[in-house]
Short mmCIF file of C-alpha atoms and ligand atoms in Angstrom, two decimals:
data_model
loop_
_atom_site.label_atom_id
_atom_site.label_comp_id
_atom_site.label_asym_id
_atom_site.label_seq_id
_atom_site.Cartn_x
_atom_site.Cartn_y
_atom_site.Cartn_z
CA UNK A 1 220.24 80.22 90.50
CA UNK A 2 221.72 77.49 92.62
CA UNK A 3 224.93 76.73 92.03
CA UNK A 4 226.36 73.53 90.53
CA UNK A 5 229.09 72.03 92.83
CA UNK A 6 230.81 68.89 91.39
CA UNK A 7 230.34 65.87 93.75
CA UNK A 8 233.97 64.41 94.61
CA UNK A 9 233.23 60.82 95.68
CA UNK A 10 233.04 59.71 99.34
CA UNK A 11 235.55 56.94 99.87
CA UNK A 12 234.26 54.62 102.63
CA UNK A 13 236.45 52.10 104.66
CA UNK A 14 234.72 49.00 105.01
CA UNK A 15 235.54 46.13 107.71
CA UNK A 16 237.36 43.63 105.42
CA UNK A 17 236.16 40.40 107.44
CA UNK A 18 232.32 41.17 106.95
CA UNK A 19 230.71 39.03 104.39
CA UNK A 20 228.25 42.00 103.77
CA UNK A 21 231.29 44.01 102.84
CA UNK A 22 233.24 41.67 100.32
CA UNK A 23 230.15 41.65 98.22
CA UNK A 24 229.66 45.55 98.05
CA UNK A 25 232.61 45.59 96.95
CA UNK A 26 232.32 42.66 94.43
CA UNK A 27 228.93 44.16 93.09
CA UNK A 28 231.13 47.52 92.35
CA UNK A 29 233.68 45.57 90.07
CA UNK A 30 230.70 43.23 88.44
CA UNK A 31 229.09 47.09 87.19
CA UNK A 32 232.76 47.95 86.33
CA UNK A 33 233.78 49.90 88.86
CA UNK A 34 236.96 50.04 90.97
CA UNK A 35 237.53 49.36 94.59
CA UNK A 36 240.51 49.02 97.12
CA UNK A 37 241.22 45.85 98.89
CA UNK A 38 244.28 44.16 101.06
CA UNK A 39 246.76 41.55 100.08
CA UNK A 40 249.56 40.18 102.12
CA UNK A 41 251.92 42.23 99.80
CA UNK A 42 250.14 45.47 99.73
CA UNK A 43 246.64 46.80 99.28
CA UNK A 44 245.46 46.44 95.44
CA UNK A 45 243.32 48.93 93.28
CA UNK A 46 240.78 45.79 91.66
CA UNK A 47 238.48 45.93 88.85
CA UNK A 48 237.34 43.31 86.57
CA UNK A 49 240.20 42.06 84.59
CA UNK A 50 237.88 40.73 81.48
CA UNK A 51 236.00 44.48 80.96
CA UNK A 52 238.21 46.53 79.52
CA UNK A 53 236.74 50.05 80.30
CA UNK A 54 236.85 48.97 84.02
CA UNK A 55 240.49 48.31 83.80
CA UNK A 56 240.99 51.89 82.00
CA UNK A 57 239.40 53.16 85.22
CA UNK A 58 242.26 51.72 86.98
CA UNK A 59 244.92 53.52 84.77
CA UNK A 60 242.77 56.78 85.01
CA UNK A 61 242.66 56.34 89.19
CA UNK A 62 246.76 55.80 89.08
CA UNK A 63 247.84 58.03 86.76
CA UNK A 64 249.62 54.75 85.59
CA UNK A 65 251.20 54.89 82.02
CA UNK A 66 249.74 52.80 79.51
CA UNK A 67 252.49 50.73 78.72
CA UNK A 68 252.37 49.54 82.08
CA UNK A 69 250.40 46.01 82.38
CA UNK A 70 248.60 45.12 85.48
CA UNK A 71 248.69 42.14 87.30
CA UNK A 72 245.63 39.32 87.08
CA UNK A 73 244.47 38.07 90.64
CA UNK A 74 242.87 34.64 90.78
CA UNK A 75 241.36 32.78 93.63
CA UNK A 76 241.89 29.31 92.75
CA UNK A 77 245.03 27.85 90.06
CA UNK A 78 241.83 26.04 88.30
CA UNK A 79 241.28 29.65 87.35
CA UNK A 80 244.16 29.96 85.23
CA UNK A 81 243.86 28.05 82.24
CA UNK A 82 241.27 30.21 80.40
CA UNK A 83 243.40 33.19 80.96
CA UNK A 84 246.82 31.76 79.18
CA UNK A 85 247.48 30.44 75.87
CA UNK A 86 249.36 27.50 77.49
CA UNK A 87 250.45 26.30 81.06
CA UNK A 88 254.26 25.94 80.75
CA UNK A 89 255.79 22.90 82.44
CA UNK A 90 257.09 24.77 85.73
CA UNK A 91 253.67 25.98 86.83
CA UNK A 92 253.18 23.04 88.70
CA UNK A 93 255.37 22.45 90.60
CA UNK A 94 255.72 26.45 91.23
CA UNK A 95 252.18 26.93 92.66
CA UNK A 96 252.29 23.66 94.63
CA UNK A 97 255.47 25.50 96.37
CA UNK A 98 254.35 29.35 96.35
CA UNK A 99 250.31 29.80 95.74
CA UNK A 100 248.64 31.52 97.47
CA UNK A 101 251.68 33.80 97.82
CA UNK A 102 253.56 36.23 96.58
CA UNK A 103 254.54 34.91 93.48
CA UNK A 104 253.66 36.33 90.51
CA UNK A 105 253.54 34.44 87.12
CA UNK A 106 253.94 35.96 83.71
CA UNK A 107 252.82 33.48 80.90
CA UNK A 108 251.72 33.71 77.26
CA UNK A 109 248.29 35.24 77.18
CA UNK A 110 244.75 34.12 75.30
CA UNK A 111 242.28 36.23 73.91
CA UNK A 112 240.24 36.74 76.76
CA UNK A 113 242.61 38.82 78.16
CA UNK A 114 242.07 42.91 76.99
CA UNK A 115 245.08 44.46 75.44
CA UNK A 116 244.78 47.00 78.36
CA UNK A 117 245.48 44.85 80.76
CA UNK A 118 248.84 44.04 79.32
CA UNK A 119 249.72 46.84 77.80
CA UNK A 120 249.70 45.19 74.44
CA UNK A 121 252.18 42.57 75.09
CA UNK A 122 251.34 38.79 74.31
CA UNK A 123 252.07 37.54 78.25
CA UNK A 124 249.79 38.37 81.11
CA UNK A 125 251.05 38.65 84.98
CA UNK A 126 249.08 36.15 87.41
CA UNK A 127 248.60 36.00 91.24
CA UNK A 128 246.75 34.07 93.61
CA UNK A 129 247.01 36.21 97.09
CA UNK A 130 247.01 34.43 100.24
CA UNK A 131 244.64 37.29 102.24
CA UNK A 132 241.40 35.48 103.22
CA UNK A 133 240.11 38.78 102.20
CA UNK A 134 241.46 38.90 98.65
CA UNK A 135 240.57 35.10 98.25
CA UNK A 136 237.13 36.43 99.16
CA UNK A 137 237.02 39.28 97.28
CA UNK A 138 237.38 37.29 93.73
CA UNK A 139 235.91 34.48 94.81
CA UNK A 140 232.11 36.92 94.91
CA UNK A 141 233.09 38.32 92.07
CA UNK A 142 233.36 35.07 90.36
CA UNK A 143 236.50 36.36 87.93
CA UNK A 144 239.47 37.26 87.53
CA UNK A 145 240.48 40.76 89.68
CA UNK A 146 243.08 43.02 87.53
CA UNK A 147 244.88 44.92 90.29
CA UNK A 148 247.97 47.03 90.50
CA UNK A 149 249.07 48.62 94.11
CA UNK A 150 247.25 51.07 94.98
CA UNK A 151 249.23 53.90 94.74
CA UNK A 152 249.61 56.98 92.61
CA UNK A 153 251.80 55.69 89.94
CA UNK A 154 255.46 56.41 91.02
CA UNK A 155 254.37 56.60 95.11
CA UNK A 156 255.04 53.90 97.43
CA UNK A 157 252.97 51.45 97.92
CA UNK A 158 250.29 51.28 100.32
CA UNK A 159 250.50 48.75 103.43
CA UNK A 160 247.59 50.14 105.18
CA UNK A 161 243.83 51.11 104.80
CA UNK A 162 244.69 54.62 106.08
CA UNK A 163 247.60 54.93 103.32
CA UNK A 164 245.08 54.03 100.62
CA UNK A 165 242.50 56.87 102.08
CA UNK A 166 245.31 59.63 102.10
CA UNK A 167 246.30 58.33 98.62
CA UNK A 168 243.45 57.98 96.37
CA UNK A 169 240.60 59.27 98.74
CA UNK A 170 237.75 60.26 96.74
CA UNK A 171 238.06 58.45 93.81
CA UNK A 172 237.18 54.95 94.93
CA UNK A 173 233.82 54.24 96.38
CA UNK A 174 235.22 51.17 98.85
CA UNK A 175 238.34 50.36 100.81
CA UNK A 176 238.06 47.03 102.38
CA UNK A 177 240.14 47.33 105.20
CA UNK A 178 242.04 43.71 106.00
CA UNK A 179 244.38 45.70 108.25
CA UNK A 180 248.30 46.33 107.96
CA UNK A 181 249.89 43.86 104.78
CA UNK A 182 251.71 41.05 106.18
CA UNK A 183 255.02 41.28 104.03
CA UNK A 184 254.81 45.04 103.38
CA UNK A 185 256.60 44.80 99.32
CA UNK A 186 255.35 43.70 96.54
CA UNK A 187 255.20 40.21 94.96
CA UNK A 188 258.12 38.73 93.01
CA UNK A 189 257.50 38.74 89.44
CA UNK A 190 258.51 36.10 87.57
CA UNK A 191 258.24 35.37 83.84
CA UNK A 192 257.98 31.64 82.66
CA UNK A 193 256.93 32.44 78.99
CA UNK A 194 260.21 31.60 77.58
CA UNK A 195 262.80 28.70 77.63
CA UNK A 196 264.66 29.92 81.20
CA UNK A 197 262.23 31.10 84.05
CA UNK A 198 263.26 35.06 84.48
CA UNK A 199 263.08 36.87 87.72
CA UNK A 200 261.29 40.72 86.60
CA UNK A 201 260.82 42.12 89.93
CA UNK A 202 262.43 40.67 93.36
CA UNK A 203 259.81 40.37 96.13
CA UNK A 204 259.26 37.94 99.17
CA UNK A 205 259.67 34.85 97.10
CA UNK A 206 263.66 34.75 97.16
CA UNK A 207 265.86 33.95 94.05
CA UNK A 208 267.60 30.61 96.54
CA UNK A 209 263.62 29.84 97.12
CA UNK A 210 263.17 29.57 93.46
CA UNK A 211 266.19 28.27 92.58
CA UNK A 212 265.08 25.66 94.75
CA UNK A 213 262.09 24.59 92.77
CA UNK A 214 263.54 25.49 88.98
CA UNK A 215 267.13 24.81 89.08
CA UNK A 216 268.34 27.91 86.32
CA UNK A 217 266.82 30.82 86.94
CA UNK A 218 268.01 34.57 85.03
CA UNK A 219 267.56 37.47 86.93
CA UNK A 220 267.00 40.88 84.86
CA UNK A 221 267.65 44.29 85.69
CA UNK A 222 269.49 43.90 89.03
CA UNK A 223 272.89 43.46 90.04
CA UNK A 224 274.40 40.63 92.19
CA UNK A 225 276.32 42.53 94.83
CA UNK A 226 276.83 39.14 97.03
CA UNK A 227 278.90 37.18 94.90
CA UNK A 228 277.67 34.31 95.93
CA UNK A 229 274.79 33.69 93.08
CA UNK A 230 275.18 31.65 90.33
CA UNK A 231 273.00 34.09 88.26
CA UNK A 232 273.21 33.92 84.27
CA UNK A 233 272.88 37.92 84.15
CA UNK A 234 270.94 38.85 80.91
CA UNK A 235 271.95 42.22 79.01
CA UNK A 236 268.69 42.78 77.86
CA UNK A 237 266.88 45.75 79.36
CA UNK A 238 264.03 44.28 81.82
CA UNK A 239 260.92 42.83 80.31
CA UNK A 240 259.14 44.27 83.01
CA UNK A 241 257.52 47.46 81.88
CA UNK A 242 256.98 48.70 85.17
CA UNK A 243 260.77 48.45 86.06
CA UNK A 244 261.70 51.13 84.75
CA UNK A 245 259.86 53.67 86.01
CA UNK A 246 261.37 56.21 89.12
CA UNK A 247 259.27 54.73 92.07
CA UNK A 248 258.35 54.59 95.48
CA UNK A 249 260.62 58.33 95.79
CA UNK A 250 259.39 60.62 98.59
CA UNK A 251 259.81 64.56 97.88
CA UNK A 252 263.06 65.28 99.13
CA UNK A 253 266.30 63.54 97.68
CA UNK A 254 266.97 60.13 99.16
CA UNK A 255 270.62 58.57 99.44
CA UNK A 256 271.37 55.17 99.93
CA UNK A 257 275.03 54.04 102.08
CA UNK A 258 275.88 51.36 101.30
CA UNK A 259 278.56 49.00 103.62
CA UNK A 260 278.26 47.52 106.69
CA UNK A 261 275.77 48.68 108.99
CA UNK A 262 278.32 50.32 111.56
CA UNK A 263 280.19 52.11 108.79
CA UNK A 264 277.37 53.40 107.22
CA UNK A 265 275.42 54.61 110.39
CA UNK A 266 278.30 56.48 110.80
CA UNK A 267 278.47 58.28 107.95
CA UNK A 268 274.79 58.86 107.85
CA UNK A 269 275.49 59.94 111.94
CA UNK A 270 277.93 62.68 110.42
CA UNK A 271 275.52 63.97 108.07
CA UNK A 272 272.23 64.00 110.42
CA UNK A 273 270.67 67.91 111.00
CA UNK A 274 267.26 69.44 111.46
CA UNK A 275 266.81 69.33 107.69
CA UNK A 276 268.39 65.76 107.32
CA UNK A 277 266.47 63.09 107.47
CA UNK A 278 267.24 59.20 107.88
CA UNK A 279 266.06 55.27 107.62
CA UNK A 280 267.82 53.79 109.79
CA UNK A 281 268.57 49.94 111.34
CA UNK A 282 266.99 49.97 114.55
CA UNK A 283 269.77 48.68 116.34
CA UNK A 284 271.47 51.65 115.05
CA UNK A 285 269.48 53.55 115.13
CA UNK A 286 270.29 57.10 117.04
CA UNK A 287 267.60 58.66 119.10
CA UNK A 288 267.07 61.97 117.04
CA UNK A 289 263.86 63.30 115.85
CA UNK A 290 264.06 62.63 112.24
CA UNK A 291 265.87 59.34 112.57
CA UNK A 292 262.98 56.39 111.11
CA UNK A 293 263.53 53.28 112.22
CA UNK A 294 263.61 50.62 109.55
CA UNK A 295 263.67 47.07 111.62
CA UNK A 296 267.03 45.06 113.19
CA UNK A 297 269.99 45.33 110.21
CA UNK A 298 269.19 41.08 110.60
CA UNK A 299 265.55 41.21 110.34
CA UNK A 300 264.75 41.15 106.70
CA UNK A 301 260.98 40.29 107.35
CA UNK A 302 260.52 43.68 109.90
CA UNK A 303 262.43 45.60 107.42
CA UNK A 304 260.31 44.57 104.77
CA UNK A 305 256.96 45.37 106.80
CA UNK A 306 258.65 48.80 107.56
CA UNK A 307 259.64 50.01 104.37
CA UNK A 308 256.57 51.91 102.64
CA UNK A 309 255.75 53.45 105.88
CA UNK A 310 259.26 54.44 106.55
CA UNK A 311 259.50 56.27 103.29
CA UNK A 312 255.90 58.01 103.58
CA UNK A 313 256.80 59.11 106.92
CA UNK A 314 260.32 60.85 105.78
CA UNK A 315 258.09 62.00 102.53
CA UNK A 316 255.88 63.61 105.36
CA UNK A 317 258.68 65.60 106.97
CA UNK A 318 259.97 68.77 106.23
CA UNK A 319 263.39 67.94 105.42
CA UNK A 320 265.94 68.98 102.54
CA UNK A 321 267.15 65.32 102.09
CA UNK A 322 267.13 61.81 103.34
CA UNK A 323 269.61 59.42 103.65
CA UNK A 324 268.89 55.24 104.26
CA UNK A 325 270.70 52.57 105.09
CA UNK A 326 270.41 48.97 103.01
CA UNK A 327 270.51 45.44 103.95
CA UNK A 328 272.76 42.90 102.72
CA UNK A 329 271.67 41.67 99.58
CA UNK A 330 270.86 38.31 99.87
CA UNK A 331 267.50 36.50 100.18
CA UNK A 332 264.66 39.00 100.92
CA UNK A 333 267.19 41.84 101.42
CA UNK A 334 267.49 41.69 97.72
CA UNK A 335 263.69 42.98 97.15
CA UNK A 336 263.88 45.56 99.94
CA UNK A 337 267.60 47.03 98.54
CA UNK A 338 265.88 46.91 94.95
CA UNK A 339 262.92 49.34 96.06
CA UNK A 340 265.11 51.81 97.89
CA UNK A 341 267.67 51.84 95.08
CA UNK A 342 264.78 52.60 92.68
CA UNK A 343 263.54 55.15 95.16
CA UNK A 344 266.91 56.82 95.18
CA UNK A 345 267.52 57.08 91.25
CA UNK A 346 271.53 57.47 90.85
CA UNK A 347 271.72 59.11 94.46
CA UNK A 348 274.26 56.14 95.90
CA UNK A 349 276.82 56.81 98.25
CA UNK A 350 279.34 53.24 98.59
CA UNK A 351 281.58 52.79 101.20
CA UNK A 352 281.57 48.87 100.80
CA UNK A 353 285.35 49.41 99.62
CA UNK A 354 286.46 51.28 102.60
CA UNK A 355 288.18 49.36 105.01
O1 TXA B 401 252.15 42.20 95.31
C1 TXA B 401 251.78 42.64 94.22
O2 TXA B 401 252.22 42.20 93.15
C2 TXA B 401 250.72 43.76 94.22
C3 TXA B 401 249.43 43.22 94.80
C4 TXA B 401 248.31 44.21 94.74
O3 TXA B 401 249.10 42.00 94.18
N1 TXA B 401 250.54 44.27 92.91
C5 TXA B 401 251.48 45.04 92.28
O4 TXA B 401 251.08 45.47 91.03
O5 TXA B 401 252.56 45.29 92.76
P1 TXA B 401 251.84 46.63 90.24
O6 TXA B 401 250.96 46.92 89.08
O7 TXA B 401 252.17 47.74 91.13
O8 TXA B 401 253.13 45.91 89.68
C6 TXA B 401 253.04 44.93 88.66
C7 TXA B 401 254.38 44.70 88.03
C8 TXA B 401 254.83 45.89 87.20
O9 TXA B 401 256.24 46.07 87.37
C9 TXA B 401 254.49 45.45 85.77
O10 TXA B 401 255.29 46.07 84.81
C10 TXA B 401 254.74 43.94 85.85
O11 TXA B 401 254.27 43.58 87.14
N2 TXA B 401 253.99 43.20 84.84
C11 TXA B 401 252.65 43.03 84.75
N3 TXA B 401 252.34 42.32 83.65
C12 TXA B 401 253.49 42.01 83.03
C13 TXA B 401 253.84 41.30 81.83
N4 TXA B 401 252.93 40.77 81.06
N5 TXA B 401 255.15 41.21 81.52
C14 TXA B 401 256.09 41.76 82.31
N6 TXA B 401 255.84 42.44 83.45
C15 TXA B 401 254.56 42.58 83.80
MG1 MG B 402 253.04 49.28 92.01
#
């Protein structure tokens, strides 16, 4: 008798800016299935967003916990309304500022919404991307697009078609491939449910951007190392489920320095062997084969395109541990110290104090 040999799934990468392509991939998620595609943040893992046993499919893909909602992608702001119970005041003026972009808006949800989606809590996370791809993408499907990254759940996000394949190969059908993610982190989440707009999760959209726009803004979960914020600091834990979770870690134990750049390439200098890795500033950056280079110490933007890739190539090497640098946390630096912090747990080595 022959014997049976489970099919695994071939995962095919599909040319993002073919018409042909976008509606493969929409006709997937309109029979409930679940397919890759790029944003300027990172690449998503979509399904439809109103069937709830397509979004369990994304959970299932992820290994995502359940009390971890997903984010709601939309392709116009016309498309929100069904979706929330109300539109708060602030939403305006917010998307006139920040949509399409990477600005993520948590709001009080309606029924259409499943439970799964938001793990059970009464707000829902919505996005309107700025790829023309992702704009496409939902616009064929002709619905909302629940999407997380596209990672395995505690992984770092994928910036690239190719990190996507290595990551969840074989259990998606499509990648569209809209080539490397513009900004390289995720979007900033922030939750205007409640009486004071809340940032959840720092991303490209700073906290002096928003500020900007709202006036008072609270910040939860991270610590204002510059000083210079006027930040009402909550002592609540973070709304944001996903917050809490060790992230974007590669194998070996990371370290972050933190100080000045020239301090803290020394120290990281010092402590550099064949089984010691680093991220480091490119300009300073030592030639040595497992230094990474993570963009100018003044070039938030190339840091921030840098990042995922950096840490998937030190995850990659065989190396005991890893040490990084970290920007000055102001403006985008904020999001980019936030991830490697969370990718470093309590491994922190601060020689701000030093003189
Ligand atoms: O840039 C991005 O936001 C990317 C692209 C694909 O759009 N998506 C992304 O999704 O980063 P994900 O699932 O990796 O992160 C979503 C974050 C999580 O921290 C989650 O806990 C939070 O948003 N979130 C989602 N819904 C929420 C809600 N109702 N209340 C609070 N936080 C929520
Ligand atoms: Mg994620």
């Amino acid at each position: 008798m022959e014997n049976r040999i489970e099919k695994v799934m071939e995962t095919i990468i599909l040319d993002a800016e073919k018409s042909e392509n976008i509606k493969l991939c929409a006709d997937i998620m309109k029979s409930g299935g679940v397919i890759a595609f790029p944003t300027e943040t990172v690449y998503g893992l979509g399904a439809d967003a109103l069937d709830k046993d397509a979004v369990s499919g994304i959970f299932t893909i992820k290994g995502r916990p359940e009390d971890n909602p997903l984010i709601v992608h939309v392709a116009s702001s016309d498309d929100v309304k069904p979706l929330v119970a109300s539109i708060p005041d602030i939403f305006e003026p917010l998307i006139k500022k920040f949509w399409p972009g990477p600005l993520t808006l948590i709001m009080k949800k309606s029924s259409m919404i499943p439970d799964n989606v938001t793990a059970g809590l009464d707000t829902v996370a919505i996005r309107m991307p700025e790829h023309p791809a992702a704009l496409a993408l939902i616009q064929t499907f002709g619905g909302p697009v629940a999407a997380p990254s596209a990672n395995p759940s505690g992984k770092p996000s994928p910036t690239k078609a190719a990190h996507v394949l290595s990551d969840i190969g074989g259990k998606v059908p499509y990648i569209l491939d809209g080539g490397d993610c513009k900004v390289g982190l995720e979007s900033t989440v922030l939750d205007i449910s409640g009486k004071t707009p809340k940032i959840l999760r720092p991303g490209c959209v700073t906290y002096d951007e928003l500020k900007n726009v709202l006036g008072t803004i609270e910040i939860a979960g991270i610590t204002d190392t510059s000083g210079k914020m006027d930040i009402i600091k909550t002592k609540e834990t973070p709304k944001s489920p996903g917050m809490k979770y060790r992230h974007y870690a590669p194998k070996a134990p990371l370290t972050v320095v933190i100080g000045a750049p020239k301090k803290t390439a020394k120290y990281i200098t010092d402590h550099l062997s064949e089984t010691v890795a680093a991220l480091m500033f490119t300009d300073y950056a030592l030639e040595h084969p497992n230094v990474i280079p993570l963009g100018n110490s003044n070039d938030y933007e190339a840091q921030a395109s840098f990042l995922f890739e950096a840490l998937r190539t030190a995850d990659n090497m065989e190396v005991s541990s890893i040490y990084t640098q970290l920007p000055k946390e102001d403006g985008l630096g904020v999001a980019i110290a936030n991830r490697l912090k969370k990718a470093a747990g309590k491994n922190i080595v601060d020689l701000s104090d030093l003189h």
